[in-house]
Amino acid sequence: MLKRFTRYVTQSVAGMIGISVYILADTFFISVYSGADGLAVLNLILPVYGLIYAIGAMIGIGSATRYGISRAKGENTDHYFVQSVTWSILAAVPFMLIGIFIPDKALALLGADAGLIGLGRNYMRIILIATPFFMSNYTFTAFARNDGAPSIAMIGSISGSIFNIIFDYIFMFPVGLGFSGAGLATAICPIVTMSVCTIHYRSSRNHVGFHWKKTSFRHLISCCQLGVSAFVGELSSGVIAIVFNFLILGIAGNVGVAAYGVVANLSIVAVAIFNGLAQGAQPLISESYGKGQSTQVKKLLKWSLIVCLAVETLIQLVIWTSTDTLISIFNSENNIQLLNYAHTGLRLYFLGFIVAGINVVLVAYFSAVDEPKIAIVGSLLRGIVAIVICAVILAKLFGLNGIWLSLLAAEAVTFLTILFLAYKDRRKRMAVV
């Protein structure tokens, strides 16, 4: 089991880091192409990525988790995959319509001025039109992991990222598409990933069924209950970006938003690592839970937390020893004001990941063992409620530094709440016995 755990987690983390490169590659090339304004536009669009990924994760990962539990119990799961893809495509329709008809108004709603709208309109349009691919991508990778093929899911994600890095450059500079070229390269990435995952689904080792069954809201809700943690985990970056953007605009203007863009994009890698850890352990936890192997479930949780603490320590070490080096990657104009804002912001904001990783693992664990209530409360707290409240209050008390520290405060509140709910649930179970 330890060997399986190591393989699943390692490959899942690698795959999630690969997905995070989608945006990081855009950030680097866009910073070279259009400087601080380009970073500001991309940061304003980050919430859109967050919402798209969140819905795709809730449907895809929730369906795959339910598939893993039901399959371990010997139940019929032949229709889970097709249902997941179908609902992902249906959920993408509103985004596509916005992208086709009103991308400029969507950017204005996110806080862009006339100059930023002109720069980012076509990028926004391309990303929104490609929403079905981004959402369905989660179904393809999550079902592969839950069907014993984490290697394929990893290779698919990394292949998409490599494509993105290469064609970001090709489309933006040699072809001359500029900002739009970055959007086009990113839009094609999930197609590459899904194509690689299809190798597993066409192989003799595949156990995922592709039978059509009439779409059912009851089935969707049952799956999404176990995908809420993934939903909020992805959505949180978008919610945080919206709140932080408006707060920072009032304190430090467009340069402050650009600095937060650097912090936010680097945080995507940290979030990807913790999500990869949680998603890698999930199939094994769900399988053991479905078979009634409680001892194995506890071991898997213990191993997940140990790895999480080690990763958190490593992240803090990298951030505090390489702060300015990391910022310089995205500061092609050598903007001193941006550097000063981002230097403090990066160090203070990343303190939140001392607790955030543990929360991600705990929330995913409760989803994997079919305890959606604790997972939902923990997810909503860390992704929306606590972070918004802490950001607003601390911004008024301490200005920009308060905004940077709000992640640490929100994650601490979430951690204590999860512990309380888990303790309360355990006492309730013992009372029933």
Short mmCIF file of C-alpha atoms in Angstrom, two decimals:
data_model
loop_
_atom_site.label_atom_id
_atom_site.label_comp_id
_atom_site.label_asym_id
_atom_site.label_seq_id
_atom_site.Cartn_x
_atom_site.Cartn_y
_atom_site.Cartn_z
CA MET A 1 0.00 0.00 0.00
CA LEU A 2 2.85 2.39 0.78
CA LYS A 3 4.33 1.76 -2.67
CA ARG A 4 0.93 2.41 -4.27
CA PHE A 5 0.49 5.54 -2.17
CA THR A 6 3.91 6.85 -3.20
CA ARG A 7 3.26 6.15 -6.87
CA TYR A 8 -0.23 7.67 -6.89
CA VAL A 9 0.79 10.79 -4.96
CA THR A 10 4.02 11.41 -6.88
CA GLN A 11 2.36 11.07 -10.25
CA SER A 12 -0.68 13.09 -9.23
CA VAL A 13 1.47 15.94 -7.90
CA ALA A 14 3.52 15.94 -11.10
CA GLY A 15 0.35 16.03 -13.15
CA MET A 16 -1.16 18.90 -11.13
CA ILE A 17 2.05 20.90 -11.40
CA GLY A 18 1.79 20.30 -15.12
CA ILE A 19 -1.71 21.80 -15.12
CA SER A 20 -0.51 24.83 -13.15
CA VAL A 21 2.04 25.52 -15.89
CA TYR A 22 -0.91 26.44 -18.15
CA ILE A 23 -1.13 29.81 -16.43
CA LEU A 24 2.52 30.18 -15.41
CA ALA A 25 3.68 29.93 -19.02
CA ASP A 26 1.12 32.55 -20.00
CA THR A 27 2.30 34.78 -17.15
CA PHE A 28 5.94 34.62 -18.18
CA PHE A 29 5.44 35.22 -21.90
CA ILE A 30 2.77 37.87 -21.33
CA SER A 31 5.07 39.71 -18.90
CA VAL A 32 7.70 39.75 -21.65
CA TYR A 33 5.16 40.83 -24.29
CA SER A 34 3.28 43.60 -22.43
CA GLY A 35 4.85 44.14 -19.01
CA ALA A 36 2.87 45.19 -15.93
CA ASP A 37 -0.34 45.86 -17.89
CA GLY A 38 -0.27 42.32 -19.25
CA LEU A 39 0.22 40.93 -15.74
CA ALA A 40 -2.67 43.05 -14.48
CA VAL A 41 -4.98 41.74 -17.24
CA LEU A 42 -4.02 38.14 -16.58
CA ASN A 43 -4.56 38.56 -12.87
CA LEU A 44 -8.01 40.01 -13.47
CA ILE A 45 -8.83 36.94 -15.60
CA LEU A 46 -7.55 34.48 -12.96
CA PRO A 47 -10.97 34.33 -11.24
CA VAL A 48 -12.47 33.13 -14.52
CA TYR A 49 -9.95 30.30 -14.66
CA GLY A 50 -10.77 29.54 -11.04
CA LEU A 51 -14.51 29.26 -11.69
CA ILE A 52 -14.07 27.14 -14.82
CA TYR A 53 -11.65 24.78 -13.12
CA ALA A 54 -13.84 24.66 -10.00
CA ILE A 55 -16.95 23.50 -11.85
CA GLY A 56 -14.96 21.00 -13.90
CA ALA A 57 -13.27 19.66 -10.75
CA MET A 58 -16.55 19.35 -8.85
CA ILE A 59 -18.18 17.34 -11.63
CA GLY A 60 -15.13 15.35 -12.77
CA ILE A 61 -13.40 14.60 -9.46
CA GLY A 62 -16.73 14.17 -7.63
CA SER A 63 -17.93 11.68 -10.24
CA ALA A 64 -14.62 9.82 -10.20
CA THR A 65 -14.66 9.64 -6.39
CA ARG A 66 -18.20 8.26 -6.39
CA TYR A 67 -17.11 5.85 -9.15
CA GLY A 68 -14.21 4.61 -6.98
CA ILE A 69 -16.41 4.03 -3.92
CA SER A 70 -19.25 2.40 -5.89
CA ARG A 71 -16.89 0.17 -7.84
CA ALA A 72 -15.22 -1.03 -4.61
CA LYS A 73 -18.69 -1.96 -3.35
CA GLY A 74 -19.39 -3.93 -6.53
CA GLU A 75 -22.07 -1.58 -7.86
CA ASN A 76 -22.76 -0.77 -11.53
CA THR A 77 -20.61 2.19 -12.66
CA ASP A 78 -20.75 1.90 -16.45
CA HIS A 79 -22.49 5.27 -16.94
CA TYR A 80 -20.46 7.48 -14.58
CA PHE A 81 -17.89 8.69 -17.12
CA VAL A 82 -20.37 9.67 -19.85
CA GLN A 83 -22.60 11.43 -17.31
CA SER A 84 -19.62 13.41 -16.07
CA VAL A 85 -18.56 14.57 -19.54
CA THR A 86 -22.15 15.43 -20.47
CA TRP A 87 -22.71 17.60 -17.40
CA SER A 88 -19.32 19.27 -17.92
CA ILE A 89 -20.27 20.29 -21.45
CA LEU A 90 -23.67 21.56 -20.34
CA ALA A 91 -22.08 23.61 -17.55
CA ALA A 92 -19.70 25.17 -20.08
CA VAL A 93 -22.43 26.63 -22.32
CA PRO A 94 -22.96 29.93 -20.40
CA PHE A 95 -19.20 30.61 -20.42
CA MET A 96 -19.04 30.02 -24.17
CA LEU A 97 -21.92 32.45 -24.79
CA ILE A 98 -20.21 35.15 -22.70
CA GLY A 99 -16.97 34.57 -24.60
CA ILE A 100 -18.66 34.85 -27.98
CA PHE A 101 -20.82 37.91 -27.31
CA ILE A 102 -19.60 39.99 -24.32
CA PRO A 103 -15.97 39.25 -23.29
CA ASP A 104 -15.30 43.00 -22.90
CA LYS A 105 -18.18 43.44 -20.47
CA ALA A 106 -16.96 40.45 -18.47
CA LEU A 107 -13.52 42.06 -18.18
CA ALA A 108 -15.06 45.37 -17.12
CA LEU A 109 -17.04 43.56 -14.42
CA LEU A 110 -13.77 42.11 -13.12
CA GLY A 111 -12.31 45.61 -12.73
CA ALA A 112 -10.47 46.23 -16.03
CA ASP A 113 -10.27 49.78 -17.40
CA ALA A 114 -10.53 50.64 -21.12
CA GLY A 115 -6.83 50.02 -21.78
CA LEU A 116 -6.78 46.63 -20.09
CA ILE A 117 -10.02 45.60 -21.84
CA GLY A 118 -8.47 46.39 -25.23
CA LEU A 119 -5.40 44.33 -24.35
CA GLY A 120 -7.21 41.28 -22.94
CA ARG A 121 -10.51 41.06 -24.87
CA ASN A 122 -9.46 38.39 -27.40
CA TYR A 123 -7.59 36.37 -24.78
CA MET A 124 -10.74 36.31 -22.65
CA ARG A 125 -12.86 35.28 -25.64
CA ILE A 126 -10.62 32.33 -26.53
CA ILE A 127 -10.45 31.02 -22.97
CA LEU A 128 -14.22 31.16 -22.49
CA ILE A 129 -14.98 29.46 -25.80
CA ALA A 130 -12.60 26.63 -24.80
CA THR A 131 -14.41 26.05 -21.49
CA PRO A 132 -15.80 22.58 -22.43
CA PHE A 133 -12.24 21.31 -22.85
CA PHE A 134 -11.02 22.73 -19.54
CA MET A 135 -13.98 21.25 -17.66
CA SER A 136 -13.98 17.82 -19.34
CA ASN A 137 -10.24 17.55 -18.74
CA TYR A 138 -10.90 16.88 -15.04
CA THR A 139 -13.15 13.93 -15.89
CA PHE A 140 -10.56 12.33 -18.15
CA THR A 141 -7.69 12.62 -15.63
CA ALA A 142 -9.69 11.84 -12.45
CA PHE A 143 -11.28 8.68 -13.87
CA ALA A 144 -7.88 7.49 -15.11
CA ARG A 145 -6.46 7.87 -11.58
CA ASN A 146 -9.45 6.08 -10.04
CA ASP A 147 -9.13 3.30 -12.60
CA GLY A 148 -5.55 2.50 -11.61
CA ALA A 149 -3.78 4.59 -14.25
CA PRO A 150 -2.21 7.57 -12.45
CA SER A 151 0.77 7.38 -14.81
CA ILE A 152 -1.40 8.13 -17.83
CA ALA A 153 -3.09 11.03 -16.04
CA MET A 154 0.34 12.43 -15.15
CA ILE A 155 1.76 12.01 -18.65
CA GLY A 156 -1.34 13.63 -20.12
CA SER A 157 -1.12 16.67 -17.86
CA ILE A 158 2.61 17.13 -18.44
CA SER A 159 2.20 16.69 -22.20
CA GLY A 160 -0.41 19.45 -22.23
CA SER A 161 1.88 21.73 -20.27
CA ILE A 162 4.85 21.13 -22.55
CA PHE A 163 2.63 21.94 -25.52
CA ASN A 164 1.54 25.13 -23.78
CA ILE A 165 5.07 26.32 -23.08
CA ILE A 166 6.28 25.67 -26.63
CA PHE A 167 3.25 27.08 -28.45
CA ASP A 168 2.87 30.07 -26.15
CA TYR A 169 6.16 31.25 -27.59
CA ILE A 170 5.42 30.15 -31.17
CA PHE A 171 1.94 31.70 -31.33
CA MET A 172 2.88 34.92 -29.52
CA PHE A 173 6.16 35.81 -31.23
CA PRO A 174 7.07 33.98 -34.49
CA VAL A 175 3.42 33.76 -35.62
CA GLY A 176 2.73 37.25 -34.23
CA LEU A 177 -0.60 36.60 -32.48
CA GLY A 178 0.53 38.32 -29.28
CA PHE A 179 -1.82 38.09 -26.31
CA SER A 180 -4.32 36.06 -28.36
CA GLY A 181 -1.64 33.50 -29.14
CA ALA A 182 -1.17 32.83 -25.42
CA GLY A 183 -4.89 32.18 -25.09
CA LEU A 184 -4.92 29.85 -28.11
CA ALA A 185 -2.01 27.76 -26.78
CA THR A 186 -3.67 27.46 -23.37
CA ALA A 187 -7.01 26.48 -24.95
CA ILE A 188 -5.45 23.57 -26.83
CA CYS A 189 -3.65 22.16 -23.75
CA PRO A 190 -6.58 20.16 -22.31
CA ILE A 191 -7.20 18.62 -25.73
CA VAL A 192 -3.65 17.25 -25.66
CA THR A 193 -4.14 15.93 -22.10
CA MET A 194 -7.45 14.23 -22.91
CA SER A 195 -5.98 12.66 -26.03
CA VAL A 196 -3.20 11.07 -23.97
CA CYS A 197 -5.70 9.80 -21.35
CA THR A 198 -7.65 8.14 -24.17
CA ILE A 199 -4.74 5.69 -24.48
CA HIS A 200 -5.84 4.14 -21.19
CA TYR A 201 -9.53 4.16 -22.05
CA ARG A 202 -8.82 2.24 -25.27
CA SER A 203 -6.55 -0.31 -23.55
CA SER A 204 -7.36 -3.74 -22.13
CA ARG A 205 -6.68 -2.45 -18.59
CA ASN A 206 -9.58 -0.02 -18.75
CA HIS A 207 -12.55 -0.73 -16.43
CA VAL A 208 -14.42 2.54 -17.07
CA GLY A 209 -17.69 2.01 -18.88
CA PHE A 210 -19.00 4.32 -21.59
CA HIS A 211 -22.68 3.45 -21.54
CA TRP A 212 -25.17 6.24 -22.14
CA LYS A 213 -27.85 6.78 -19.54
CA LYS A 214 -30.35 9.62 -19.36
CA THR A 215 -28.87 12.52 -17.43
CA SER A 216 -30.02 12.60 -13.82
CA PHE A 217 -29.88 15.55 -11.42
CA ARG A 218 -29.98 13.10 -8.53
CA HIS A 219 -26.87 11.37 -9.85
CA LEU A 220 -25.17 14.73 -10.47
CA ILE A 221 -25.90 15.94 -6.92
CA SER A 222 -24.67 12.65 -5.45
CA CYS A 223 -21.37 13.04 -7.29
CA CYS A 224 -21.00 16.77 -6.74
CA GLN A 225 -21.38 16.32 -2.98
CA LEU A 226 -18.04 14.52 -3.07
CA GLY A 227 -16.61 17.09 -5.47
CA VAL A 228 -17.46 20.20 -3.46
CA SER A 229 -14.04 20.19 -1.79
CA ALA A 230 -12.38 20.11 -5.22
CA PHE A 231 -14.81 22.81 -6.40
CA VAL A 232 -13.99 25.21 -3.59
CA GLY A 233 -10.31 24.31 -3.75
CA GLU A 234 -10.18 25.49 -7.36
CA LEU A 235 -12.65 28.33 -6.86
CA SER A 236 -10.80 29.75 -3.87
CA SER A 237 -8.01 31.14 -6.05
CA GLY A 238 -10.61 32.96 -8.13
CA VAL A 239 -12.51 34.30 -5.12
CA ILE A 240 -9.29 35.40 -3.45
CA ALA A 241 -8.16 37.08 -6.69
CA ILE A 242 -11.41 39.06 -7.04
CA VAL A 243 -11.39 40.25 -3.43
CA PHE A 244 -7.68 41.00 -3.38
CA ASN A 245 -7.78 42.79 -6.74
CA PHE A 246 -10.44 45.26 -5.62
CA LEU A 247 -8.82 45.80 -2.22
CA ILE A 248 -5.32 46.24 -3.69
CA LEU A 249 -6.57 48.57 -6.45
CA GLY A 250 -7.78 50.95 -3.76
CA ILE A 251 -4.46 50.83 -1.89
CA ALA A 252 -1.70 50.40 -4.49
CA GLY A 253 -3.31 50.77 -7.95
CA ASN A 254 -2.47 48.76 -11.08
CA VAL A 255 1.14 48.13 -10.01
CA GLY A 256 -0.13 46.61 -6.76
CA VAL A 257 -2.46 44.34 -8.76
CA ALA A 258 0.44 43.35 -11.01
CA ALA A 259 2.49 42.51 -7.89
CA TYR A 260 -0.35 40.38 -6.60
CA GLY A 261 -0.41 38.74 -10.03
CA VAL A 262 3.14 37.53 -9.39
CA VAL A 263 2.20 36.26 -5.91
CA ALA A 264 -1.00 34.62 -7.15
CA ASN A 265 0.68 32.85 -10.05
CA LEU A 266 3.44 31.45 -7.85
CA SER A 267 0.81 30.33 -5.34
CA ILE A 268 -0.83 28.30 -8.12
CA VAL A 269 2.15 25.94 -8.01
CA ALA A 270 1.84 25.48 -4.24
CA VAL A 271 -1.91 24.87 -4.52
CA ALA A 272 -1.29 22.39 -7.36
CA ILE A 273 1.14 20.40 -5.20
CA PHE A 274 -1.33 20.10 -2.32
CA ASN A 275 -4.23 19.32 -4.65
CA GLY A 276 -2.07 16.69 -6.32
CA LEU A 277 -1.30 15.13 -2.95
CA ALA A 278 -4.97 15.07 -2.01
CA GLN A 279 -6.15 13.78 -5.39
CA GLY A 280 -3.42 11.14 -5.48
CA ALA A 281 -4.45 9.73 -2.10
CA GLN A 282 -8.19 9.97 -2.80
CA PRO A 283 -8.58 6.87 -5.04
CA LEU A 284 -6.77 4.71 -2.48
CA ILE A 285 -8.73 6.12 0.46
CA SER A 286 -12.05 5.70 -1.37
CA GLU A 287 -11.16 2.15 -2.37
CA SER A 288 -10.19 1.18 1.19
CA TYR A 289 -13.27 2.89 2.59
CA GLY A 290 -15.53 1.12 0.10
CA LYS A 291 -14.05 -2.23 1.17
CA GLY A 292 -14.45 -1.42 4.87
CA GLN A 293 -10.68 -1.37 5.55
CA SER A 294 -10.64 1.31 8.27
CA THR A 295 -7.03 0.61 9.31
CA GLN A 296 -5.81 1.26 5.78
CA VAL A 297 -7.84 4.46 5.62
CA LYS A 298 -6.16 5.78 8.78
CA LYS A 299 -2.70 4.84 7.45
CA LEU A 300 -3.35 6.67 4.20
CA LEU A 301 -4.46 9.79 6.05
CA LYS A 302 -1.36 9.66 8.27
CA TRP A 303 0.97 9.30 5.29
CA SER A 304 -0.79 12.17 3.50
CA LEU A 305 -0.35 14.51 6.46
CA ILE A 306 3.33 13.58 6.87
CA VAL A 307 4.05 14.30 3.20
CA CYS A 308 2.05 17.51 3.47
CA LEU A 309 4.13 18.80 6.39
CA ALA A 310 7.36 18.00 4.53
CA VAL A 311 6.16 19.86 1.42
CA GLU A 312 5.04 22.86 3.47
CA THR A 313 8.50 23.10 5.03
CA LEU A 314 10.18 22.92 1.63
CA ILE A 315 7.91 25.61 0.17
CA GLN A 316 8.70 28.03 3.00
CA LEU A 317 12.42 27.39 2.52
CA VAL A 318 12.24 28.14 -1.21
CA ILE A 319 10.14 31.29 -0.79
CA TRP A 320 12.28 32.86 1.93
CA THR A 321 15.62 32.08 0.27
CA SER A 322 14.69 32.93 -3.35
CA THR A 323 12.10 35.70 -3.07
CA ASP A 324 13.57 38.26 -5.48
CA THR A 325 14.74 35.59 -7.92
CA LEU A 326 11.21 34.24 -8.25
CA ILE A 327 9.76 37.73 -8.70
CA SER A 328 12.32 38.63 -11.39
CA ILE A 329 10.99 35.85 -13.63
CA PHE A 330 7.79 37.87 -14.13
CA ASN A 331 9.22 41.39 -13.75
CA SER A 332 10.71 41.85 -17.22
CA GLU A 333 10.54 45.66 -16.95
CA ASN A 334 12.51 45.62 -13.68
CA ASN A 335 9.78 47.69 -12.07
CA ILE A 336 11.15 48.63 -8.62
CA GLN A 337 7.74 49.41 -7.16
CA LEU A 338 6.38 46.05 -8.33
CA LEU A 339 9.43 44.33 -6.83
CA ASN A 340 8.93 46.01 -3.45
CA TYR A 341 5.23 45.15 -3.30
CA ALA A 342 5.77 41.56 -4.42
CA HIS A 343 8.78 40.97 -2.11
CA THR A 344 6.77 41.58 1.05
CA GLY A 345 3.61 40.08 -0.41
CA LEU A 346 5.21 36.80 -1.42
CA ARG A 347 6.72 36.15 1.99
CA LEU A 348 3.66 37.12 4.04
CA TYR A 349 1.10 35.47 1.76
CA PHE A 350 2.96 32.15 1.61
CA LEU A 351 2.90 31.88 5.40
CA GLY A 352 -0.70 30.81 4.86
CA PHE A 353 0.46 27.62 3.17
CA ILE A 354 1.82 26.39 6.50
CA VAL A 355 -1.80 25.55 7.31
CA ALA A 356 -3.42 25.51 3.86
CA GLY A 357 -1.87 22.21 2.77
CA ILE A 358 -3.18 20.39 5.84
CA ASN A 359 -6.66 21.80 5.22
CA VAL A 360 -6.61 20.65 1.59
CA VAL A 361 -5.67 17.12 2.66
CA LEU A 362 -8.29 16.97 5.44
CA VAL A 363 -11.10 18.28 3.24
CA ALA A 364 -10.24 15.80 0.48
CA TYR A 365 -10.07 12.99 3.05
CA PHE A 366 -13.59 13.63 4.32
CA SER A 367 -14.87 13.67 0.74
CA ALA A 368 -13.08 10.38 0.01
CA VAL A 369 -14.75 8.64 2.98
CA ASP A 370 -18.21 9.93 2.00
CA GLU A 371 -18.42 12.57 4.77
CA PRO A 372 -19.47 15.52 2.60
CA LYS A 373 -20.73 17.79 5.41
CA ILE A 374 -17.34 18.34 7.04
CA ALA A 375 -15.71 18.62 3.61
CA ILE A 376 -18.23 21.21 2.44
CA VAL A 377 -17.96 23.36 5.58
CA GLY A 378 -14.16 23.26 5.51
CA SER A 379 -14.07 24.05 1.81
CA LEU A 380 -16.47 26.98 2.03
CA LEU A 381 -14.61 28.45 4.99
CA ARG A 382 -11.14 28.35 3.47
CA GLY A 383 -12.20 29.16 -0.08
CA ILE A 384 -14.83 31.85 0.37
CA VAL A 385 -16.16 32.84 3.80
CA ALA A 386 -13.09 33.11 6.05
CA ILE A 387 -10.73 34.48 3.41
CA VAL A 388 -13.12 37.25 2.37
CA ILE A 389 -13.87 38.30 5.95
CA CYS A 390 -10.20 38.19 6.98
CA ALA A 391 -9.05 40.11 3.89
CA VAL A 392 -11.56 42.93 4.40
CA ILE A 393 -10.93 43.27 8.14
CA LEU A 394 -7.13 43.00 7.99
CA ALA A 395 -6.94 45.40 5.02
CA LYS A 396 -8.67 48.07 7.09
CA LEU A 397 -6.42 47.41 10.09
CA PHE A 398 -3.01 46.93 8.42
CA GLY A 399 -3.38 48.01 4.79
CA LEU A 400 -1.54 46.00 2.14
CA ASN A 401 0.28 43.82 4.68
CA GLY A 402 -3.08 42.89 6.20
CA ILE A 403 -4.23 41.62 2.81
CA TRP A 404 -1.12 39.47 2.45
CA LEU A 405 -1.64 37.96 5.94
CA SER A 406 -5.34 37.21 5.46
CA LEU A 407 -4.63 33.78 3.93
CA LEU A 408 -2.84 32.65 7.10
CA ALA A 409 -5.69 33.92 9.29
CA ALA A 410 -8.38 32.26 7.15
CA GLU A 411 -6.59 28.91 6.99
CA ALA A 412 -6.06 28.91 10.78
CA VAL A 413 -9.78 29.51 11.35
CA THR A 414 -10.61 26.72 8.89
CA PHE A 415 -8.23 24.24 10.52
CA LEU A 416 -9.70 24.80 13.99
CA THR A 417 -13.23 24.47 12.62
CA ILE A 418 -12.45 21.17 10.86
CA LEU A 419 -10.93 19.77 14.06
CA PHE A 420 -14.01 20.80 16.03
CA LEU A 421 -16.44 19.27 13.52
CA ALA A 422 -14.43 16.04 13.31
CA TYR A 423 -14.30 15.78 17.11
CA LYS A 424 -18.03 16.45 17.35
CA ASP A 425 -18.79 13.85 14.67
CA ARG A 426 -16.60 11.26 16.42
CA ARG A 427 -18.37 11.79 19.75
CA LYS A 428 -21.72 11.43 18.01
CA ARG A 429 -20.66 8.12 16.46
CA MET A 430 -19.37 6.81 19.80
CA ALA A 431 -22.65 7.76 21.48
CA VAL A 432 -24.61 5.79 18.87
CA VAL A 433 -22.39 2.72 19.40
#
